Coordinates of N, CA and C in Angstrom, one line a residue:
Chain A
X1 N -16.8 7.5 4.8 CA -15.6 7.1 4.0 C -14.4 7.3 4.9
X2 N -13.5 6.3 4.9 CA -12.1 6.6 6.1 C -11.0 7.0 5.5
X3 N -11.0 8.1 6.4 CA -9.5 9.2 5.8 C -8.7 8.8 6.2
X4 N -7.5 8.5 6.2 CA -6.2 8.4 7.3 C -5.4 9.5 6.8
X5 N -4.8 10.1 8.1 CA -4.0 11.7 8.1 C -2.8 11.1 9.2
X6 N -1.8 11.3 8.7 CA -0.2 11.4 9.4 C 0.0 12.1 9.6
X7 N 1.2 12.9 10.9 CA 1.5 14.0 11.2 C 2.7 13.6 11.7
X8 N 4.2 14.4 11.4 CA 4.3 14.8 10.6 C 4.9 14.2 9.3
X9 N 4.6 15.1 8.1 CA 4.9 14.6 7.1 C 6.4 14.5 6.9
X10 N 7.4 14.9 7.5 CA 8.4 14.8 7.3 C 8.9 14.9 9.2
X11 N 10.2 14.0 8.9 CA 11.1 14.4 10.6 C 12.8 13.3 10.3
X12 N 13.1 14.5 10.9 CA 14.8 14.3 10.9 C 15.3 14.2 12.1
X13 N 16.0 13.4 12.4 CA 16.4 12.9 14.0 C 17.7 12.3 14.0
X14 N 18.5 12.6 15.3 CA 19.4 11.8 14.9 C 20.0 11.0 15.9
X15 N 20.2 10.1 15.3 CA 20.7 8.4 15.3 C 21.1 8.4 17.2
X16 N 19.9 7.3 16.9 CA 19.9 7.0 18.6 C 18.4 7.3 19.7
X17 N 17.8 7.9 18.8 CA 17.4 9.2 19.5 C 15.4 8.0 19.5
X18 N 14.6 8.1 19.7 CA 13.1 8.0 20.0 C 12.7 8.4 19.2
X19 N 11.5 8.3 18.5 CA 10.7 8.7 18.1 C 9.5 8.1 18.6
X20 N 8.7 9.1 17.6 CA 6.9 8.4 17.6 C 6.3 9.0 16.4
X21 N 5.8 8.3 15.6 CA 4.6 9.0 14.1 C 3.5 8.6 14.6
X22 N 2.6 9.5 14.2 CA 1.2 9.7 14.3 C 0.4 9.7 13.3
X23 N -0.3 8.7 13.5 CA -1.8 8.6 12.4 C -3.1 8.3 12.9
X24 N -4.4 9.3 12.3 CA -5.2 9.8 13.0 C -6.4 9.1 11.6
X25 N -7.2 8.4 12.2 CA -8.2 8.1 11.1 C -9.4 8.1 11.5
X26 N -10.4 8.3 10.3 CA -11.9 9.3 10.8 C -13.0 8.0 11.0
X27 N -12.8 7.0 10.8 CA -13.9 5.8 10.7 C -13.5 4.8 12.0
X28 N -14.0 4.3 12.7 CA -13.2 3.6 13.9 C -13.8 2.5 13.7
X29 N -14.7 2.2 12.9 CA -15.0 0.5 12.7 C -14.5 0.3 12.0
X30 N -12.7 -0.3 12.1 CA -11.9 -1.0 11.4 C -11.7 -2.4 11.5
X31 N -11.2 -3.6 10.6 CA -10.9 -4.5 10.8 C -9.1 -4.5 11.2
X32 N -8.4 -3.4 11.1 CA -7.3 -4.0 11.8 C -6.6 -2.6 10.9
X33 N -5.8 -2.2 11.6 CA -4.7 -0.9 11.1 C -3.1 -1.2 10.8
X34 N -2.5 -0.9 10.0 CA -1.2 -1.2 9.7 C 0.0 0.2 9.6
X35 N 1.3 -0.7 9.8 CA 2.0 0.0 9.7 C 2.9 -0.7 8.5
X36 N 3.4 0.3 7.4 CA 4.3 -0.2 6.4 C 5.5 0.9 6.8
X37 N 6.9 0.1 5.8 CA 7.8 1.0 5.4 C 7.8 1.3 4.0
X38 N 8.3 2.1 3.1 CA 8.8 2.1 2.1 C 9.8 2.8 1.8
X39 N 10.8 2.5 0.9 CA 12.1 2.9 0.5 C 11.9 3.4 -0.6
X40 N 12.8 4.4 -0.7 CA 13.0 5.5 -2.4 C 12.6 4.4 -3.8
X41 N 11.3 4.3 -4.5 CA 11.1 4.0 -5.4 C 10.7 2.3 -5.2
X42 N 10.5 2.1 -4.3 CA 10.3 0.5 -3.9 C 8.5 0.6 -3.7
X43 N 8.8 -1.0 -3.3 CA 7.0 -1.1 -2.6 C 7.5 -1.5 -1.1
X44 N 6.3 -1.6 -0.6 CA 5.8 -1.8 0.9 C 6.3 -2.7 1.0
X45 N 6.9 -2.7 2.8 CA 7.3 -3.6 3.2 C 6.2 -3.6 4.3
X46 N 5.7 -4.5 5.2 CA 4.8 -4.9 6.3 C 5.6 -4.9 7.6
X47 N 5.3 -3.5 8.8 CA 6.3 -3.2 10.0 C 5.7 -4.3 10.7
X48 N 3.8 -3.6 11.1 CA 3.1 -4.1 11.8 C 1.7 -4.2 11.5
X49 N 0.6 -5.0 12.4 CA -0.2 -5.6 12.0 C -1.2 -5.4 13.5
X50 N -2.2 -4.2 13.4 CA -2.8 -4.5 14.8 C -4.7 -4.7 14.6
X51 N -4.9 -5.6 15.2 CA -6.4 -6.2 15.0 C -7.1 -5.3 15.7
X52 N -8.4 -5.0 15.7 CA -9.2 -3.9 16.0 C -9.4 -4.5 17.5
X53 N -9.3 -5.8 17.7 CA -9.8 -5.9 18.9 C -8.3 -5.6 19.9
X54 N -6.7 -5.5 19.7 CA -6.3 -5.5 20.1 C -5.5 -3.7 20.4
X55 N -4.7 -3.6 21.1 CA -4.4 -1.9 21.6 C -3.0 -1.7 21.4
X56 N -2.0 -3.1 20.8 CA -0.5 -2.4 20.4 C -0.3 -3.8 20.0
X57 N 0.8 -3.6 19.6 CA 1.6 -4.6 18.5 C 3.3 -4.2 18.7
X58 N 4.2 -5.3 19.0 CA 5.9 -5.1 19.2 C 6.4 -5.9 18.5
X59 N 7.7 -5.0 17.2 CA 8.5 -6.4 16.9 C 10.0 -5.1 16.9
X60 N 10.7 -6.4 17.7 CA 11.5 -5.6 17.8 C 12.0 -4.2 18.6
X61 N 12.5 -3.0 17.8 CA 12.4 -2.3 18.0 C 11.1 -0.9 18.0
X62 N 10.1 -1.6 17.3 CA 9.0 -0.9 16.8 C 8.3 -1.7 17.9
X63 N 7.1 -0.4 18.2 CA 5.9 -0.5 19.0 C 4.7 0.3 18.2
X64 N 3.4 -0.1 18.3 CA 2.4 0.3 17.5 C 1.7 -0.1 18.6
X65 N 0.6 1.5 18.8 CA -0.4 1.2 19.6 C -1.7 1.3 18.4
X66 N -2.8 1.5 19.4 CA -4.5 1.9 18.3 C -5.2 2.3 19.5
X67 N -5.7 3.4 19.3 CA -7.1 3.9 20.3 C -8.2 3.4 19.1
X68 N -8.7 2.9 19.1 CA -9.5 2.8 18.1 C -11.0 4.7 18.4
X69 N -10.9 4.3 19.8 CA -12.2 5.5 20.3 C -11.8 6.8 20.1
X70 N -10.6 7.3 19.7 CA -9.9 8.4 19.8 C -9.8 8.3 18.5
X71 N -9.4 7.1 17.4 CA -9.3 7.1 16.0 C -7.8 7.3 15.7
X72 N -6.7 6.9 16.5 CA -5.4 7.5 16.6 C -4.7 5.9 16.8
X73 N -3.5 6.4 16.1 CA -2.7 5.1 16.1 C -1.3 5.7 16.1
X74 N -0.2 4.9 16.8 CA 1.2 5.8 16.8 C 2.2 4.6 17.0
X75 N 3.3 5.0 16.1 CA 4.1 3.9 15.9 C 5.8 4.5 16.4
X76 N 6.1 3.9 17.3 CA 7.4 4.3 18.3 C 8.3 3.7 18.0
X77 N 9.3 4.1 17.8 CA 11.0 3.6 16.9 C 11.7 3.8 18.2
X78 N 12.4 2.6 18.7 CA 13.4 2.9 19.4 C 14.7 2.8 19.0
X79 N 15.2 3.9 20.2 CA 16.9 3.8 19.4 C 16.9 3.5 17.8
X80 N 16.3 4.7 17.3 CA 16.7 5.1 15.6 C 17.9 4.7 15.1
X81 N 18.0 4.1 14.0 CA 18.8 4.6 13.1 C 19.2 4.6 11.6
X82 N 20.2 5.2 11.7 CA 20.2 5.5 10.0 C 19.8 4.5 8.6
X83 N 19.9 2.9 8.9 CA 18.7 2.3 8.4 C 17.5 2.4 8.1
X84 N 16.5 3.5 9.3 CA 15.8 3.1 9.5 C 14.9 4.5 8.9
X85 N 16.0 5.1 7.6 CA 15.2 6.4 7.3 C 14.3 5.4 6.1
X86 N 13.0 5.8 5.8 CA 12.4 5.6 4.9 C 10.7 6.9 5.0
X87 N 10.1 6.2 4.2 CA 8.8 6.7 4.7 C 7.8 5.8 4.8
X88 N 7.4 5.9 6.1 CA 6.2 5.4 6.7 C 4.7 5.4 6.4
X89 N 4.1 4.6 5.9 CA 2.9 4.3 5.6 C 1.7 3.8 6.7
X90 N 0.8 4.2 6.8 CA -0.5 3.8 8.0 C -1.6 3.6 6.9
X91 N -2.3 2.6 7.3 CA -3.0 2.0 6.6 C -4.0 1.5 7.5
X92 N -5.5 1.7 7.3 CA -6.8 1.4 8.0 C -7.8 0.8 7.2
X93 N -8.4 -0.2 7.4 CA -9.8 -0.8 6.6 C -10.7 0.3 7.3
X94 N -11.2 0.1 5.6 CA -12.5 1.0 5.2 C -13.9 0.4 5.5
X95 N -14.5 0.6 6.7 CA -15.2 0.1 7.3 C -15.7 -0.8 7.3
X96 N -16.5 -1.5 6.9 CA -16.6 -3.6 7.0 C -16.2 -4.2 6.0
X97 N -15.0 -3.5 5.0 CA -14.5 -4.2 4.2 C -13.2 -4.4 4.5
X98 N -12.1 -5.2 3.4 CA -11.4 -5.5 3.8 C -10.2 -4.3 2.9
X99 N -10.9 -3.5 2.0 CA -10.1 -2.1 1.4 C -9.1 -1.3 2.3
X100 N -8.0 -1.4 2.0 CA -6.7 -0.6 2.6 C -7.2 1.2 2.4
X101 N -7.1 1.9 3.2 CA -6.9 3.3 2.9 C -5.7 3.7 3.7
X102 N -5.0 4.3 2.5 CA -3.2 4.9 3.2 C -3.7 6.3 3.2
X103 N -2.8 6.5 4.4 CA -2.3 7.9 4.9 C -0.7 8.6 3.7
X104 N -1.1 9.4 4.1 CA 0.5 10.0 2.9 C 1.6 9.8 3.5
X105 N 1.9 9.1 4.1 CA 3.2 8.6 4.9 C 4.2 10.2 5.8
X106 N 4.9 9.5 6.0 CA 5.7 10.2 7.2 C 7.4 9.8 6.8
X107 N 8.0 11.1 6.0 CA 9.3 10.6 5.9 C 10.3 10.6 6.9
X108 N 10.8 9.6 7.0 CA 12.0 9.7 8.4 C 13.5 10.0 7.9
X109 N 13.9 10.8 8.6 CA 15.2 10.9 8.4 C 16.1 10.7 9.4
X110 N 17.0 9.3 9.4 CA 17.6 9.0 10.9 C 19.3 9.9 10.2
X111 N 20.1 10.9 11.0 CA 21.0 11.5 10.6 C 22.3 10.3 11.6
X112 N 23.3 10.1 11.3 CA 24.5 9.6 11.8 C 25.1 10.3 12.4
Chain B
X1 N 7.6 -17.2 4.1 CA 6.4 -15.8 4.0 C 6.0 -15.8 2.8
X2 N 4.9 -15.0 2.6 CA 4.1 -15.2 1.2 C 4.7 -13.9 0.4
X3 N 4.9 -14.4 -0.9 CA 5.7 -13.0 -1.7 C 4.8 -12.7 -3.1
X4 N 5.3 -12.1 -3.2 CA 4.7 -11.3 -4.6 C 5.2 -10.8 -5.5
X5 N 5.5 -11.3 -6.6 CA 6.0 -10.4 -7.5 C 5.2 -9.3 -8.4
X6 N 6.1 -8.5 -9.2 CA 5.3 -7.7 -10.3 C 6.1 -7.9 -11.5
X7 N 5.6 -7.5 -12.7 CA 7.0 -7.6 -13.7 C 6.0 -6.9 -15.0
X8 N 6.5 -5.8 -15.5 CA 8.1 -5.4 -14.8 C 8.1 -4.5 -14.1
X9 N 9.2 -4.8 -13.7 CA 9.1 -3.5 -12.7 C 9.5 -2.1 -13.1
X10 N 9.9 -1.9 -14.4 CA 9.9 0.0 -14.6 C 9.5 -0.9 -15.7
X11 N 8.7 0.5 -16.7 CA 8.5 0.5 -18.3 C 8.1 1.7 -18.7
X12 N 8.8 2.4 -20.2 CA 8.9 3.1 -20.5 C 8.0 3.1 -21.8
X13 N 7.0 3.7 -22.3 CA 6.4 3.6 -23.4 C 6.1 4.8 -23.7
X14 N 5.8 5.0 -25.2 CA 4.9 5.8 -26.2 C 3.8 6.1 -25.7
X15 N 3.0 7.3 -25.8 CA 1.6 8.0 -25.3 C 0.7 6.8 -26.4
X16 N -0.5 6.7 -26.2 CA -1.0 5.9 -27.0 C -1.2 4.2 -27.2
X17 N 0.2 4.0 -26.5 CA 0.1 2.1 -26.3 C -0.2 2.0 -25.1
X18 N -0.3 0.3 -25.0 CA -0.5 -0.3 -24.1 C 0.1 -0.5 -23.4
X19 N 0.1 -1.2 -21.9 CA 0.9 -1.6 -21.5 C 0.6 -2.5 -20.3
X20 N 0.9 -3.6 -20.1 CA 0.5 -5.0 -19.0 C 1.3 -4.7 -18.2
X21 N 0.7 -4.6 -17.0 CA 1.3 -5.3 -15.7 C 1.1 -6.8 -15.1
X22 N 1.7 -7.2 -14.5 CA 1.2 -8.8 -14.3 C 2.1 -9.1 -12.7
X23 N 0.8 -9.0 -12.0 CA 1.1 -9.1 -10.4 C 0.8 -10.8 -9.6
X24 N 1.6 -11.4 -9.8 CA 1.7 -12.5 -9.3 C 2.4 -13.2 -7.7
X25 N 1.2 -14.4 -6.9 CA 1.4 -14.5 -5.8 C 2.2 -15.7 -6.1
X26 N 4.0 -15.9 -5.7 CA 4.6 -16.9 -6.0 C 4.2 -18.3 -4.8
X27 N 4.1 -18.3 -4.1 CA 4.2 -19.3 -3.0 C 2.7 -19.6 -2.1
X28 N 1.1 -18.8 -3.0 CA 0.2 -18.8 -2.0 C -0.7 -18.5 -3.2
X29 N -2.1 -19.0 -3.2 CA -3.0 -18.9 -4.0 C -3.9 -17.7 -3.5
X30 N -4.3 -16.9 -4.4 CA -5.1 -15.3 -4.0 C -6.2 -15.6 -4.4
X31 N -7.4 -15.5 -4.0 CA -8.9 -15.4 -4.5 C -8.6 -13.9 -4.5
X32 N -8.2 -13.2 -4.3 CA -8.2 -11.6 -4.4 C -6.9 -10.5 -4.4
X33 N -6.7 -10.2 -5.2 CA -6.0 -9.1 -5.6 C -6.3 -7.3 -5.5
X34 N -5.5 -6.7 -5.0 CA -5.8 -5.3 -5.0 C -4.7 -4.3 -6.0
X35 N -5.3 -3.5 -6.7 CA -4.4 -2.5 -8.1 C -4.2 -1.4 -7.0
X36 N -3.0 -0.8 -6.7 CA -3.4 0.3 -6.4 C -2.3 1.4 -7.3
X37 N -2.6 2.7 -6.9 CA -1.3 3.8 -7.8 C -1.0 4.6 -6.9
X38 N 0.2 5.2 -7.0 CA 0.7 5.9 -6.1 C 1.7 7.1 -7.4
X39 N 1.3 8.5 -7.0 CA 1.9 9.4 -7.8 C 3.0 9.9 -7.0
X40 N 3.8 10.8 -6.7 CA 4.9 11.3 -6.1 C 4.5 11.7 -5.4
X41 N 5.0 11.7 -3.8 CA 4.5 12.7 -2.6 C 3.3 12.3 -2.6
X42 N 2.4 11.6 -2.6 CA 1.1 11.1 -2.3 C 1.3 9.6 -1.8
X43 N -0.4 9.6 -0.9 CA -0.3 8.2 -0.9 C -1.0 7.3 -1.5
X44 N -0.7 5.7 -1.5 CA -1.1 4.7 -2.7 C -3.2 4.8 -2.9
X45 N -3.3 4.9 -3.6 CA -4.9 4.8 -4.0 C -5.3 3.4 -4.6
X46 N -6.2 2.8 -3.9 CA -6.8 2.0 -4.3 C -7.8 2.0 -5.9
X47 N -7.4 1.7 -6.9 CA -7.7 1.5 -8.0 C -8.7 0.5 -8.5
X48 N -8.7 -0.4 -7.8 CA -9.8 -2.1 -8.0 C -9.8 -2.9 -7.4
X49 N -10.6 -3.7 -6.8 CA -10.4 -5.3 -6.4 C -10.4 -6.3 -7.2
X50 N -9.5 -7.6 -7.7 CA -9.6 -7.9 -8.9 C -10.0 -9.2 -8.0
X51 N -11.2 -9.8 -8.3 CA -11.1 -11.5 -7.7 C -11.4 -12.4 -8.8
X52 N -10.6 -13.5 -8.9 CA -10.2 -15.1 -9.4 C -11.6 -15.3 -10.0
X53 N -11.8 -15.0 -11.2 CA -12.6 -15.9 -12.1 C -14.0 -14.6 -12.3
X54 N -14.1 -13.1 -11.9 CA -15.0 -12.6 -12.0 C -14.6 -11.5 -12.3
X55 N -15.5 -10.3 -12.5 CA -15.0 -9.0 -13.0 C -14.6 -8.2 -11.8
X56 N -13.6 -7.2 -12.2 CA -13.2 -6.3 -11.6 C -14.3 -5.5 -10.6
X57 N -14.1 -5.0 -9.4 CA -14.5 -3.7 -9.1 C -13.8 -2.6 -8.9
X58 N -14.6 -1.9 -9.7 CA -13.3 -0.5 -9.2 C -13.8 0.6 -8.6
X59 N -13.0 1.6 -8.2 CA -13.5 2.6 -7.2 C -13.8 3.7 -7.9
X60 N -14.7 4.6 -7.6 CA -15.0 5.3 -7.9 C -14.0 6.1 -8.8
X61 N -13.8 6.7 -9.4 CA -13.7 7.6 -10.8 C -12.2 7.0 -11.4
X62 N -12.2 5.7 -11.4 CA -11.3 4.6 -11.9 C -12.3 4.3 -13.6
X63 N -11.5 4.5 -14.3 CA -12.4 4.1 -15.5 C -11.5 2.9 -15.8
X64 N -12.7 1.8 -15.8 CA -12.6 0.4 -16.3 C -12.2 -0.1 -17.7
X65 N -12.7 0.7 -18.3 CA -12.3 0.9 -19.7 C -11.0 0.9 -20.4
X66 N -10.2 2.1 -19.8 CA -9.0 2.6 -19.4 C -8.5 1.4 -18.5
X67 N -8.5 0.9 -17.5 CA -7.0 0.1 -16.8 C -8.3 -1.4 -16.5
X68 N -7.5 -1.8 -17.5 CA -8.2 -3.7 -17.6 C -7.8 -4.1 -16.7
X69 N -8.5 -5.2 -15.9 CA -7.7 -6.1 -15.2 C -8.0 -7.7 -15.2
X70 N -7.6 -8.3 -15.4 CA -7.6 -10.2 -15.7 C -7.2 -10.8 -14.6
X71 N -8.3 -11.2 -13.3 CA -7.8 -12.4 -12.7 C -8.1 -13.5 -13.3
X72 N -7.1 -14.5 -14.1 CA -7.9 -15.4 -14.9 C -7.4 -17.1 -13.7
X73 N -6.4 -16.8 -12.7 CA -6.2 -17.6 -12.1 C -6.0 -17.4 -10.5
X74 N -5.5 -18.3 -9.6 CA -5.3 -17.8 -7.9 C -3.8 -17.5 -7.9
X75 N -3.2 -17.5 -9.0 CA -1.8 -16.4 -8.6 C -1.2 -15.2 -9.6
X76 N -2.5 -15.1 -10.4 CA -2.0 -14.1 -11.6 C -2.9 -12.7 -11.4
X77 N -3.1 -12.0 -11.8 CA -3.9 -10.7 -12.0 C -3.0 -9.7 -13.1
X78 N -3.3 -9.6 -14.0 CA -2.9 -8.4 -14.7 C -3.3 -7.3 -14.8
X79 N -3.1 -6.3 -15.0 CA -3.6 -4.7 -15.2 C -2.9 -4.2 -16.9
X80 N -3.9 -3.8 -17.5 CA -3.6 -3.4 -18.8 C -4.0 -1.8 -19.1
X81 N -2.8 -0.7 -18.7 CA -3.4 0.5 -19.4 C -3.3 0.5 -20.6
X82 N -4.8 1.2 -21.0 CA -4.6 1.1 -22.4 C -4.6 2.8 -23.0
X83 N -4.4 2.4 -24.3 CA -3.8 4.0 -24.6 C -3.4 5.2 -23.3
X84 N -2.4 4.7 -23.1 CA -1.3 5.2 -22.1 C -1.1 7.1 -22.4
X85 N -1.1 8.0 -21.4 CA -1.2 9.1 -21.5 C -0.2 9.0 -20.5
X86 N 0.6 10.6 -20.7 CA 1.9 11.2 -19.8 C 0.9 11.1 -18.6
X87 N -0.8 11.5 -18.3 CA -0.7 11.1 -17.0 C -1.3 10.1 -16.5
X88 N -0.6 9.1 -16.6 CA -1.0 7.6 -16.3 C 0.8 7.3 -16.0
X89 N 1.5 8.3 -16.1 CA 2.6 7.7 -15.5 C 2.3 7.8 -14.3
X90 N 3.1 6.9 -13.4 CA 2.6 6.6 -12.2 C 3.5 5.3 -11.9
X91 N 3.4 5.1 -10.1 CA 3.9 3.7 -9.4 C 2.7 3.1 -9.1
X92 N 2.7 1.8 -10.1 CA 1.6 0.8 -9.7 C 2.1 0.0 -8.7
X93 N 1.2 -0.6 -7.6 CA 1.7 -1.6 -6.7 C 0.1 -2.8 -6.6
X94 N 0.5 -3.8 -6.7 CA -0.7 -4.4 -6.1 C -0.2 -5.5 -5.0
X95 N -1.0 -6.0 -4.4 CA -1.6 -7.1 -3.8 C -2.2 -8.0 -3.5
X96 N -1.9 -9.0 -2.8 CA -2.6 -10.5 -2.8 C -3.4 -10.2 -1.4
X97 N -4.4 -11.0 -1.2 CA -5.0 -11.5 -0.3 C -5.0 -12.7 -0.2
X98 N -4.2 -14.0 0.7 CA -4.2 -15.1 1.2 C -5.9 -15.8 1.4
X99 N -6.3 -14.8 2.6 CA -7.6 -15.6 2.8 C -9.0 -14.9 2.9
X100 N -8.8 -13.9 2.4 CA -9.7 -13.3 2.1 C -9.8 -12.0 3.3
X101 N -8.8 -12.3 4.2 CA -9.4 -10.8 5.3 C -7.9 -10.1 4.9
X102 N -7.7 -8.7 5.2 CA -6.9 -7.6 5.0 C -5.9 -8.0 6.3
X103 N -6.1 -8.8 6.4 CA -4.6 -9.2 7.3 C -3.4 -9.7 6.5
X104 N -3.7 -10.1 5.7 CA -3.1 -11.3 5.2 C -2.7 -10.5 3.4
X105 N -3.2 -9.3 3.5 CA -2.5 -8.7 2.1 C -1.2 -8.4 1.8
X106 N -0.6 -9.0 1.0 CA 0.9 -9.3 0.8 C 1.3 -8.4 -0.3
X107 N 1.9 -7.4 -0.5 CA 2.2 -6.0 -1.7 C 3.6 -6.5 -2.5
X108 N 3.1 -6.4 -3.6 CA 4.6 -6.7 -4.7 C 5.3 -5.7 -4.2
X109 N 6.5 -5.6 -4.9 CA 7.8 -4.2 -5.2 C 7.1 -3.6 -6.2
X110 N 6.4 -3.3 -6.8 CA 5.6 -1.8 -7.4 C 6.3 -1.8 -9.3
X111 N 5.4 -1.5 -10.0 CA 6.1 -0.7 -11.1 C 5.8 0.3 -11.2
X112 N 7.1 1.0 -11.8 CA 7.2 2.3 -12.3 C 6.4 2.8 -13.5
X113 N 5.7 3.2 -14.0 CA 5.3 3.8 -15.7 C 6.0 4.9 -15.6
X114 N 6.0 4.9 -16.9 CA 6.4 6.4 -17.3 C 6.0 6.4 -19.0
X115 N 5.1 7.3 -19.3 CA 4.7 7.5 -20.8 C 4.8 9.0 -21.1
X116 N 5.7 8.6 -22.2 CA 6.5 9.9 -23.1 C 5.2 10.1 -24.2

């Protein structure tokens, strides 16, 4: 059964600055891993979108890699900002199906 | 881009009633729909796969009984709690699937429950 685990659950940064979130999942025969945003009391918005056969994904300011053999995926914010607090959702198919399993997200805090 | 609505989006009821959700793909036909719930500080749980014209599957200790679901067409899916309990409040969110692979799953803006 695939777990997906974020680290950390919370991070405060401020404005301008790099990041990277981390998500670690236990099953590596995925069809394809995701990154969402979501905002205070909202639904998902879709960051990124990476195919199992592929190793990163760029839009923008966001970068998303996948080790798939490591089971690790990390999603890099450049030049933060205060926009761009919300919390982060990672999202992995559950082995040869097409079932979403979320990690508990990663709340961002971009400070001004 | 392909969207999704839900409606409504918060609702407020009595312990004991019902209550419909109805998660609709505006601009794309779904053979498949996904229920999921998300409580506070947690993340979203997959609740059922609803597909176009057949019964629900739901995931393990989802009682069927408890949260109905109707795909009666390729852009509708409804969720019906029924006799609603304080813990069945919750953020419902679902989703479409375009073509049937998890690439292509499109997530409404979510409702809120809340049962007094």
């Amino acid at each position: 059964k695939q777990e997906v685990t974020q680290i950390p659950a919370a991070l405060s940064v401020p404005e301008g600055e790099n990041l990277v979130l981390n998500c670690s999942f236990t099953d590596s025969a995925i069809y394809n891993l995701q990154w969402f945003r979501q905002d205070p009391g909202k639904g998902l918005t879709s960051l990124l979108l990476i195919q199992s056969s592929q190793r990163e994904q760029t839009s923008g300011r966001l970068n998303a890699s996948l080790d798939k053999s490591s089971g690790r995926s990390t999603l890099y914010i450049a030049a933060s900002q205060p926009g761009d607090s919300a919390t982060y959702l990672c999202a992995a198919t559950q082995g040869g199906s097409e079932k979403l399993v979320f990690g508990k997200g990663t709340k961002l805090t971009v400070n001004p | 881009g392909a969207v999704v609505s839900q409606h409504p989006s918060r609702v407020i009821c009595k312990s004991g009633t019902s209550v419909k959700i109805e998660c609709r793909s505006l601009d794309f036909q779904a053979t498949t729909m996904f229920w999921y719930r998300q409580f506070p500080k947690q993340s979203l749980m997959l609740m059922a796969t609803s597909n176009e014209g057949s019964k629900a599957t739901y995931e393990q200790g989802v009682e069927k009984d408890k949260f109905l679901i109707n795909h009666a067409s390729l852009t509708l899916s409804t969720l019906t709690v029924t006799s609603a309990h304080p813990e069945d409040s919750s953020f419902y969110i679902c989703s479409a699937d375009r073509s049937g692979g998890a690439e292509t799953q499109y997530f409404g803006p979510g409702t809120r429950l809340l049962v007094l």
